[in-house]
Coordinates of C-alpha atoms in Angstrom, one line a residue:
X209 CA 0.0 -0.1 -0.2
X210 CA 2.5 2.4 1.1
X211 CA 5.4 3.0 -1.4
X212 CA 8.5 3.6 0.6
X213 CA 9.4 7.0 -0.6
X214 CA 8.1 9.0 2.5
X215 CA 9.7 12.5 3.1
X216 CA 9.2 11.6 6.8
X217 CA 12.3 9.6 7.0
X218 CA 14.3 12.7 6.2
X219 CA 12.6 14.4 9.2
X220 CA 14.3 11.8 11.4
X221 CA 17.7 12.6 10.1
X222 CA 17.0 16.3 10.4
X223 CA 15.7 16.0 14.0
X224 CA 17.9 13.3 15.4
X225 CA 19.5 15.8 17.8
X226 CA 16.2 16.1 19.7
X227 CA 16.3 12.2 20.3
X228 CA 16.6 11.0 23.8
X229 CA 18.4 7.7 23.8
X230 CA 17.5 5.4 26.6
X231 CA 19.6 2.8 28.0
X232 CA 19.0 -1.1 28.4
X233 CA 15.8 -0.9 30.6
X234 CA 12.3 -0.5 29.3
X235 CA 11.6 3.2 30.6
X236 CA 10.0 5.0 27.7
X237 CA 11.6 8.3 27.5
X238 CA 8.7 10.5 26.6
X239 CA 5.4 8.6 27.3
X240 CA 2.9 11.4 27.0
X241 CA 4.5 12.3 23.4
X242 CA 4.1 8.6 22.4
X243 CA 0.5 8.4 23.6
X244 CA -0.3 11.6 21.7
X245 CA 0.8 10.2 18.6
X246 CA -1.7 7.5 18.4
X247 CA -3.4 7.3 15.0
X248 CA -6.9 8.1 14.8
X249 CA -9.0 7.5 11.5
X250 CA -12.5 9.0 11.2
X251 CA -13.5 6.9 8.2
X252 CA -12.0 3.4 7.5
X253 CA -13.8 2.8 4.0
X254 CA -10.8 4.0 1.9
X255 CA -7.9 1.4 2.0
X256 CA -5.5 3.8 0.3
X257 CA -5.9 6.7 2.6
X258 CA -7.8 5.4 5.5
X259 CA -6.5 1.8 6.4
X260 CA -4.9 1.1 9.9
X261 CA -1.5 -0.5 9.9
X262 CA -0.6 -3.4 11.9
X263 CA 2.6 -5.5 11.8
X264 CA 5.3 -7.4 13.7
X265 CA 8.2 -7.0 11.4
X266 CA 7.1 -10.0 9.2
X267 CA 3.5 -10.3 8.9
X268 CA 1.5 -7.4 8.4
X269 CA -2.2 -6.1 7.8
X270 CA -4.1 -3.3 6.1
X271 CA -7.4 -3.0 8.2
X272 CA -10.4 -1.1 6.6
X273 CA -14.1 -1.5 6.3
X274 CA -16.2 -2.7 3.3
X275 CA -20.0 -2.8 3.2
X276 CA -20.5 -3.0 7.1
X277 CA -17.6 -5.4 7.6
X278 CA -14.2 -5.1 9.2
X279 CA -11.6 -6.3 6.4
X280 CA -8.0 -7.2 6.9
X281 CA -5.6 -7.6 4.0
X282 CA -2.6 -10.0 5.2
X283 CA 0.7 -10.1 3.8
X284 CA 4.1 -11.8 5.0
X285 CA 7.4 -10.3 4.0
X286 CA 8.7 -13.7 2.6
X287 CA 5.7 -14.5 0.4
X288 CA 6.9 -13.7 -3.0
X289 CA 6.0 -15.0 -6.5
X290 CA 9.7 -14.7 -7.5
X291 CA 9.3 -16.3 -10.9
X292 CA 11.4 -14.5 -13.5
X293 CA 10.8 -15.8 -17.1
X294 CA 13.7 -14.3 -19.2
X295 CA 13.2 -16.5 -22.3
X296 CA 11.9 -13.2 -24.2
X297 CA 14.3 -10.8 -22.8
X298 CA 16.9 -9.4 -25.2
X299 CA 20.4 -9.5 -24.8
X300 CA 21.9 -8.0 -21.9
X301 CA 23.9 -4.9 -23.4
X302 CA 27.7 -4.5 -22.7
X303 CA 29.6 -1.3 -22.2
X304 CA 31.4 -2.1 -25.6
X305 CA 28.1 -1.8 -27.3
X306 CA 27.2 1.5 -25.5
X307 CA 30.5 2.7 -26.8
X308 CA 29.8 1.7 -30.3
X309 CA 26.4 3.4 -30.3
X310 CA 28.0 6.4 -28.9
X311 CA 30.4 6.5 -31.6
X312 CA 27.8 6.3 -34.3
X313 CA 27.2 8.8 -37.0
X314 CA 23.7 8.5 -36.4
X315 CA 22.2 11.6 -34.5
X316 CA 20.4 9.4 -32.2
X317 CA 21.2 5.7 -32.9
X318 CA 18.7 4.4 -30.5
X319 CA 15.9 5.6 -33.0
X320 CA 17.1 3.0 -35.6
X321 CA 15.8 0.1 -33.4
X322 CA 13.4 -0.8 -30.9
X323 CA 13.8 2.2 -28.5
X324 CA 12.7 0.3 -25.5
X325 CA 16.0 -1.7 -25.5
X326 CA 19.7 -1.0 -26.1
X327 CA 20.4 -3.2 -29.1
X328 CA 23.0 -2.9 -31.9
X329 CA 22.1 -0.5 -34.5
X330 CA 19.8 -1.7 -36.9
X331 CA 18.7 -4.6 -34.6
X332 CA 15.1 -5.2 -33.4
X333 CA 13.4 -7.1 -30.6
X334 CA 10.1 -8.1 -30.9
X335 CA 7.5 -8.5 -27.7
X336 CA 7.8 -7.6 -24.1
X337 CA 10.6 -8.4 -21.9
X338 CA 10.1 -10.2 -18.4
X339 CA 9.5 -7.1 -16.8
X340 CA 6.4 -6.1 -18.8
X341 CA 4.9 -9.6 -19.5
X342 CA 3.5 -10.6 -15.9
X343 CA 2.8 -9.1 -12.5
X344 CA 5.5 -11.5 -11.0
X345 CA 8.0 -11.5 -9.8
X346 CA 6.2 -9.5 -6.8
X347 CA 5.3 -10.2 -3.2
X348 CA 1.7 -11.8 -3.1
X349 CA -1.2 -11.1 -0.5
X350 CA -1.6 -14.1 1.6
X351 CA -5.4 -14.0 2.4
X352 CA -8.4 -11.5 3.3
X353 CA -10.2 -11.6 6.4
X354 CA -13.7 -10.3 7.0
X355 CA -15.1 -9.7 10.4
X356 CA -18.7 -9.7 9.9
X357 CA -19.9 -7.1 12.6
X358 CA -23.4 -8.2 14.0
X359 CA -24.5 -4.8 14.8
X360 CA -26.1 -2.9 11.8
X361 CA -23.1 -0.7 11.4
X362 CA -22.3 0.7 8.2
X363 CA -19.6 3.5 9.0
X364 CA -16.6 2.7 11.4
X365 CA -13.6 4.8 12.7
X366 CA -10.5 3.3 14.1
X367 CA -7.4 4.1 16.2
X368 CA -3.9 2.6 16.5
X369 CA -2.4 2.8 20.0
X370 CA 1.3 3.0 19.0
X371 CA 2.8 2.2 22.4
X372 CA 0.7 -1.2 22.6
X373 CA 0.4 -1.8 18.8
X374 CA -3.0 -2.5 19.0
X375 CA -5.9 -1.3 16.6
X376 CA -9.4 -0.7 17.8
X377 CA -12.5 -0.3 15.4
X378 CA -15.7 0.7 16.5
X379 CA -18.9 2.1 14.9
X380 CA -18.7 5.9 14.0
X381 CA -22.4 6.6 14.7
X382 CA -23.8 2.9 15.8
X383 CA -22.6 1.7 19.2
X384 CA -20.7 -1.5 19.2
X385 CA -18.2 -3.2 21.3
X386 CA -14.9 -2.4 20.0
X387 CA -12.9 -4.9 17.8
X388 CA -9.4 -5.1 18.8
X389 CA -6.5 -6.4 16.5
X390 CA -3.0 -7.2 17.1
X391 CA -0.1 -8.6 15.0
X392 CA 1.7 -10.5 18.0
X393 CA 5.2 -9.5 18.4
X394 CA 6.7 -12.7 19.3
X395 CA 4.8 -15.0 16.7
X396 CA 3.3 -14.7 13.4
X397 CA -0.3 -14.6 14.4
X398 CA -3.0 -12.0 14.5
X399 CA -5.0 -11.8 17.6
X400 CA -8.7 -10.6 17.0
X401 CA -11.0 -9.8 20.1
X402 CA -14.4 -9.7 18.5
X403 CA -17.6 -11.6 19.2
X404 CA -18.4 -11.3 15.4
X405 CA -17.9 -14.0 12.8
X406 CA -14.3 -14.0 11.3
X407 CA -14.3 -15.4 7.6
X408 CA -11.1 -16.5 5.8
X409 CA -11.1 -15.7 2.1
X410 CA -8.4 -16.6 -0.4
X411 CA -6.9 -14.0 -3.0
X412 CA -6.9 -15.5 -6.2
X413 CA -4.1 -14.5 -8.5
X414 CA -3.8 -15.0 -11.9
X415 CA -1.3 -17.6 -13.2
X416 CA -1.2 -19.3 -9.7
X417 CA -2.6 -22.9 -9.1
X418 CA -5.9 -23.2 -7.4
X419 CA -6.0 -22.6 -3.6
X420 CA -6.5 -25.5 -1.4
X421 CA -9.0 -24.9 1.5
X422 CA -10.1 -27.0 4.4
X423 CA -11.0 -27.4 8.0
X424 CA -9.0 -29.4 10.5
X425 CA -9.9 -29.8 14.2
X426 CA -12.3 -26.9 13.8
X427 CA -9.5 -24.7 12.4
X428 CA -10.2 -23.1 9.0
X429 CA -7.2 -22.9 6.7
X430 CA -6.0 -22.4 3.2
X431 CA -2.8 -23.1 1.1
X432 CA -1.4 -21.4 -1.8
X433 CA 1.2 -23.1 -4.0
X434 CA 3.6 -20.6 -6.0
X435 CA 5.2 -22.5 -8.9
X436 CA 9.0 -21.9 -9.8
X437 CA 11.0 -21.4 -12.9
X438 CA 14.2 -23.0 -14.1
X439 CA 16.2 -21.7 -11.6
X440 CA 13.8 -21.0 -8.6
X441 CA 12.1 -23.9 -6.8
X442 CA 8.9 -22.0 -6.0
X443 CA 7.3 -21.9 -2.5
X444 CA 4.0 -22.2 -0.8
X445 CA 2.1 -20.8 2.2
X446 CA -0.8 -21.2 4.6
X447 CA -3.0 -19.3 6.7
X448 CA -5.1 -20.7 9.6
X449 CA -7.8 -19.3 11.5
X450 CA -8.5 -20.8 15.2
X451 CA -11.4 -19.8 17.2
X452 CA -12.2 -19.8 21.0
X453 CA -15.1 -17.9 21.9
X454 CA -14.3 -14.0 21.3
X455 CA -10.6 -14.9 20.6
X456 CA -9.5 -15.3 17.1
X457 CA -6.0 -16.4 16.2
X458 CA -5.0 -15.9 12.3
X459 CA -1.6 -17.7 11.8
X460 CA 0.7 -17.3 8.5
X461 CA 3.3 -19.9 7.5
X462 CA 5.4 -20.1 4.7
X463 CA 7.7 -22.7 3.1
X464 CA 10.8 -20.6 3.8
X465 CA 10.5 -21.6 7.6
X466 CA 8.2 -24.7 7.3
X467 CA 8.2 -28.0 5.4
X468 CA 4.6 -28.5 6.4
X469 CA 2.9 -25.0 6.1
X470 CA -0.8 -26.1 6.7
X471 CA 0.1 -28.4 9.8
X472 CA 2.4 -25.7 11.3
X473 CA -0.2 -22.9 10.6
X474 CA -2.9 -25.0 12.1
X475 CA -0.7 -26.0 15.4
X476 CA 0.3 -22.2 15.7
X477 CA -3.3 -20.8 15.5
X478 CA -4.5 -23.4 17.9
X479 CA -1.7 -23.0 20.5
X480 CA -2.1 -19.1 20.3
X481 CA -6.1 -19.4 20.8
X482 CA -5.9 -21.8 23.6
X483 CA -3.2 -19.6 25.5
X484 CA -4.1 -17.1 28.4
X485 CA -5.0 -13.9 26.6
X486 CA -3.6 -11.8 29.2
X487 CA -0.3 -13.4 28.8
X488 CA -0.1 -13.2 24.9
X489 CA -1.1 -9.4 25.3
X490 CA 1.5 -8.8 28.0
X491 CA 4.4 -10.4 26.2
X492 CA 3.3 -8.6 23.1
X493 CA 3.4 -5.2 25.0
X494 CA 6.6 -6.1 26.5
X495 CA 8.2 -6.2 23.1
X496 CA 6.9 -2.8 22.0
X497 CA 7.9 -1.2 25.5
X498 CA 11.6 -2.5 24.8
X499 CA 11.4 -1.1 21.2
X500 CA 10.1 2.3 22.4
X501 CA 12.4 2.5 25.3
X502 CA 15.3 2.9 23.1
X503 CA 14.6 6.4 21.9
X504 CA 12.0 9.2 22.0
X505 CA 11.4 12.6 21.0
X506 CA 9.8 15.7 22.7
X507 CA 9.1 19.0 20.9
X508 CA 6.9 21.9 20.6
X509 CA 5.6 21.2 17.1
X510 CA 3.0 18.7 17.7
X511 CA 2.7 17.5 14.1
X512 CA 6.3 16.7 13.5
X513 CA 6.6 15.0 17.2
X514 CA 3.6 12.7 16.3
X515 CA 5.2 12.0 12.6
X516 CA 8.2 11.0 14.2
X517 CA 6.6 8.3 16.5
X518 CA 4.2 7.0 13.5
X519 CA 7.0 6.7 11.0
X520 CA 9.0 4.6 13.5
X521 CA 6.0 2.6 14.2
X522 CA 5.5 1.8 10.7
X523 CA 8.8 0.9 10.1
X524 CA 8.8 -1.5 13.1
X525 CA 5.5 -3.0 11.6
X526 CA 7.6 -4.1 8.4
X527 CA 11.0 -4.7 9.4
X528 CA 13.0 -6.6 12.2
X529 CA 16.1 -8.9 12.0
X530 CA 15.8 -12.1 10.1
X531 CA 12.9 -11.4 7.9
X532 CA 12.8 -10.7 4.3
X533 CA 13.2 -7.0 3.4
X534 CA 10.1 -5.3 2.1
X535 CA 10.2 -3.7 -1.3
X536 CA 8.4 -0.6 -2.7
X537 CA 5.0 -1.4 -1.0
X538 CA 5.0 -2.4 2.8
X539 CA 1.5 -4.0 2.8
X540 CA -0.4 -4.7 -0.4
X541 CA -4.0 -3.7 -1.4
X542 CA -4.1 -6.2 -4.2
X543 CA -2.1 -9.0 -5.7
X544 CA -0.5 -6.9 -8.6
X545 CA 1.7 -4.5 -7.2
X546 CA 2.9 -1.5 -9.3
X547 CA 6.6 -1.9 -10.3
X548 CA 6.4 -5.6 -9.2
X549 CA 6.8 -4.3 -5.6
X550 CA 10.4 -4.8 -6.3
X551 CA 13.6 -3.4 -4.7
X552 CA 14.4 -0.1 -6.7
X553 CA 18.0 1.0 -5.7
X554 CA 17.6 4.5 -6.7
X555 CA 16.7 5.7 -3.1
X556 CA 13.4 3.9 -2.7
X557 CA 14.7 0.7 -1.0
X558 CA 17.4 2.6 1.0
X559 CA 15.3 5.3 2.4
X560 CA 12.9 2.6 3.9
X561 CA 15.7 2.2 6.5
X562 CA 17.0 5.4 6.9
X563 CA 14.9 6.3 10.1
X564 CA 16.6 3.1 11.9
X565 CA 19.8 4.5 12.4
X566 CA 19.6 8.0 14.0
X567 CA 16.4 6.8 16.0
X568 CA 18.7 4.0 17.9
X569 CA 17.3 1.2 16.0
X570 CA 19.9 0.1 13.5
X571 CA 19.1 -3.6 14.1
X572 CA 15.8 -2.9 12.0
X573 CA 18.1 -2.5 8.9
X574 CA 19.2 -5.9 9.1
X575 CA 17.1 -7.2 6.3
X576 CA 18.6 -4.6 3.8
X577 CA 22.2 -5.4 4.8
X578 CA 21.3 -9.2 4.2
X579 CA 19.7 -8.5 0.9
X580 CA 22.8 -6.5 -0.5
X581 CA 25.3 -8.8 0.9
X582 CA 23.7 -11.9 -0.7
X583 CA 23.5 -10.0 -4.1
X584 CA 27.4 -9.6 -4.1
X585 CA 28.0 -12.6 -6.2
X586 CA 25.4 -11.5 -8.7
X587 CA 26.9 -8.0 -8.6
X588 CA 30.3 -9.3 -9.5
X589 CA 28.9 -11.2 -12.4
X590 CA 27.2 -8.1 -13.7
X591 CA 30.4 -6.1 -13.5
X592 CA 32.1 -8.5 -15.5
X593 CA 29.3 -9.3 -18.0
X594 CA 28.4 -5.8 -18.7
X595 CA 31.4 -3.6 -18.2
X596 CA 34.3 -6.2 -18.5
X597 CA 35.5 -4.8 -15.1
X598 CA 36.4 -6.2 -11.9
X599 CA 34.3 -5.3 -8.7
X600 CA 30.7 -5.5 -8.2
X601 CA 27.6 -3.7 -9.9
X602 CA 24.1 -3.3 -8.4
X603 CA 21.5 -2.8 -10.8
X604 CA 18.3 -0.5 -10.6
X605 CA 15.9 -3.3 -10.1
X606 CA 16.4 -6.3 -7.8
X607 CA 14.1 -9.1 -6.7
X608 CA 13.5 -11.2 -3.8
X609 CA 15.2 -14.9 -4.0
X610 CA 17.2 -14.2 -6.9
X611 CA 20.0 -17.1 -7.5
X612 CA 23.2 -15.8 -6.1
X613 CA 25.4 -17.1 -9.2
X614 CA 24.0 -16.2 -12.7
X615 CA 26.7 -18.4 -14.0
X616 CA 25.0 -21.4 -12.8
X617 CA 21.6 -20.5 -13.9
X618 CA 19.7 -22.1 -16.7
X619 CA 17.5 -19.3 -17.6
X620 CA 18.5 -16.8 -20.4
X621 CA 20.8 -14.1 -19.4
X622 CA 21.8 -15.8 -16.1
X623 CA 18.1 -15.1 -15.0
X624 CA 19.1 -11.3 -14.7
X625 CA 16.9 -8.7 -15.6
X626 CA 18.2 -5.3 -16.6
X627 CA 16.0 -2.4 -17.2
X628 CA 16.8 -0.8 -20.5
X629 CA 18.0 1.8 -19.8
X630 CA 17.7 2.7 -16.3
X631 CA 19.3 -0.3 -15.3
X632 CA 22.6 1.6 -16.0
X633 CA 22.4 4.2 -13.6
X634 CA 26.0 4.2 -12.4
X635 CA 25.0 5.8 -9.1
X636 CA 22.9 3.1 -7.7
X637 CA 25.8 0.9 -6.7
X638 CA 27.3 3.5 -4.3
X639 CA 23.9 4.4 -3.2
X640 CA 22.9 0.5 -2.5
X641 CA 25.9 -0.2 -0.2
X642 CA 26.2 3.1 1.7
X643 CA 23.4 2.3 4.4
X644 CA 25.7 -0.9 5.3
X645 CA 28.4 1.6 6.2
X646 CA 26.1 3.9 8.0
X647 CA 24.7 0.8 10.1
X648 CA 28.2 0.1 10.9
X649 CA 28.8 3.6 12.0
X650 CA 25.8 3.6 14.5
X651 CA 26.3 0.3 15.6
X652 CA 30.0 -0.8 15.3
X653 CA 30.4 -4.7 15.2
X654 CA 34.0 -5.8 13.8
X655 CA 32.5 -9.2 12.5
X656 CA 29.9 -7.6 10.6
X657 CA 32.3 -5.0 9.2
X658 CA 34.5 -7.8 8.2
X659 CA 32.0 -10.5 6.9
X660 CA 29.1 -8.2 5.3
X661 CA 30.0 -4.5 5.0
X662 CA 33.6 -4.5 3.9
X663 CA 33.2 -7.1 1.0
X664 CA 30.7 -5.0 -0.8
X665 CA 32.2 -1.8 -0.3
X666 CA 35.6 -3.0 -1.4
X667 CA 34.0 -4.6 -4.5
X668 CA 31.7 -1.5 -5.2
X669 CA 34.8 0.6 -4.9
X670 CA 36.7 -1.6 -7.1
X671 CA 34.1 -1.3 -9.8
X672 CA 34.3 2.7 -9.6
X673 CA 37.8 2.8 -9.8
X674 CA 37.9 0.8 -12.9
X675 CA 35.2 2.5 -14.4
X676 CA 36.8 6.1 -13.8
X677 CA 40.1 4.6 -15.4
X678 CA 38.0 3.5 -18.6
X679 CA 36.5 7.3 -18.7
X680 CA 40.1 8.7 -18.5
X681 CA 41.2 6.4 -21.0
X682 CA 38.4 7.4 -23.3
X683 CA 39.1 11.3 -22.7
X684 CA 42.6 11.1 -23.8
X685 CA 41.8 9.6 -27.0
X686 CA 39.2 12.0 -28.0

């Protein structure tokens, strides 16, 4: 839903001097300021502008209303349709080809061929490439939950208590007992407190196998298989809903962490719904207390103060150590996210994590560090393949689950998509690795510097050094 290009994160950088950094205890620096930042939405019927946001860093939900019901769109960071079908992609252009085109007598040589691609002069390429053919590669919605409110309520409003990470939805004009929803901090379960019926609905996506549904031990569940390609095995996920009176537990499990997604989702939902609610909520709130204890802000400008807390809350909803990094959208309104919901390295993915460093939460940026580090082998292949240079090159577009070594891939072009011509933006490599260095500066760790930060900095620096030398050689021969 929310593309990660918020100006808000710049505010964190501008106002970090106001941050009061706490020690290791759970004392929240400015509890009144945090309480004042609670999110209040007067109308929930617009998913784009009025949905409430919940998440535990791995699972997340957009909560809104639709025709008298409360609706939850469920997503999980590591649920991706990561197929990349490159069989119709044009050849990956090289720096030598770019030089040839640049030296051409044509005023604008790209006009002599398909202007969507960088091709040898006079060549053409028919059809669409992998980026423009299908919605995938992209993250996928997991399911839709409908809470069928018994009272004759047509309009709802809602509030998110940031400190406790709980959403409360109630009738705007018609009285009803508030529905409370949490994305439990310690397990991938949404806990819903409501006397109303909860319905699990599949989200059917074009090109995916039929969703399997069932009921086991009174637990309703669904399973979705996502097929693979020549170089990616595919994956599957399950969502399970268990009931215990007014308590509902909605669990999401993917094959990234489980060999039996249905069985584990059922077990997780049942275990949660049968646990003591007060203990579940206490553990959940304790985790959020730890989070808020690490920093706080208090200032005269109420708008900026609330913006600071809300932005930090959103970031924690969508990221934590060990999870898959979110891409352009954190939370999905449908199963066809724009721009594939991918990782755009021209600032979009980087700025998602900028707020983590000065707010004393560098650990939240771990998924980004891992994404960039694990791409290094592919980046080195690109540097050699495209530029005939040592070092590593990071492209404009990256996806989840790209095989690390293109040389071992069976797909065309090493299963590498290069955006013609945006894929050759030279600055993105340096831009991509900069946050790893920033995290080290805010949270010095020699082992991480040695094993994750320095290797990518070294290889990208090598690429730039060799590129500059090529420019110098070209200039001297003009």
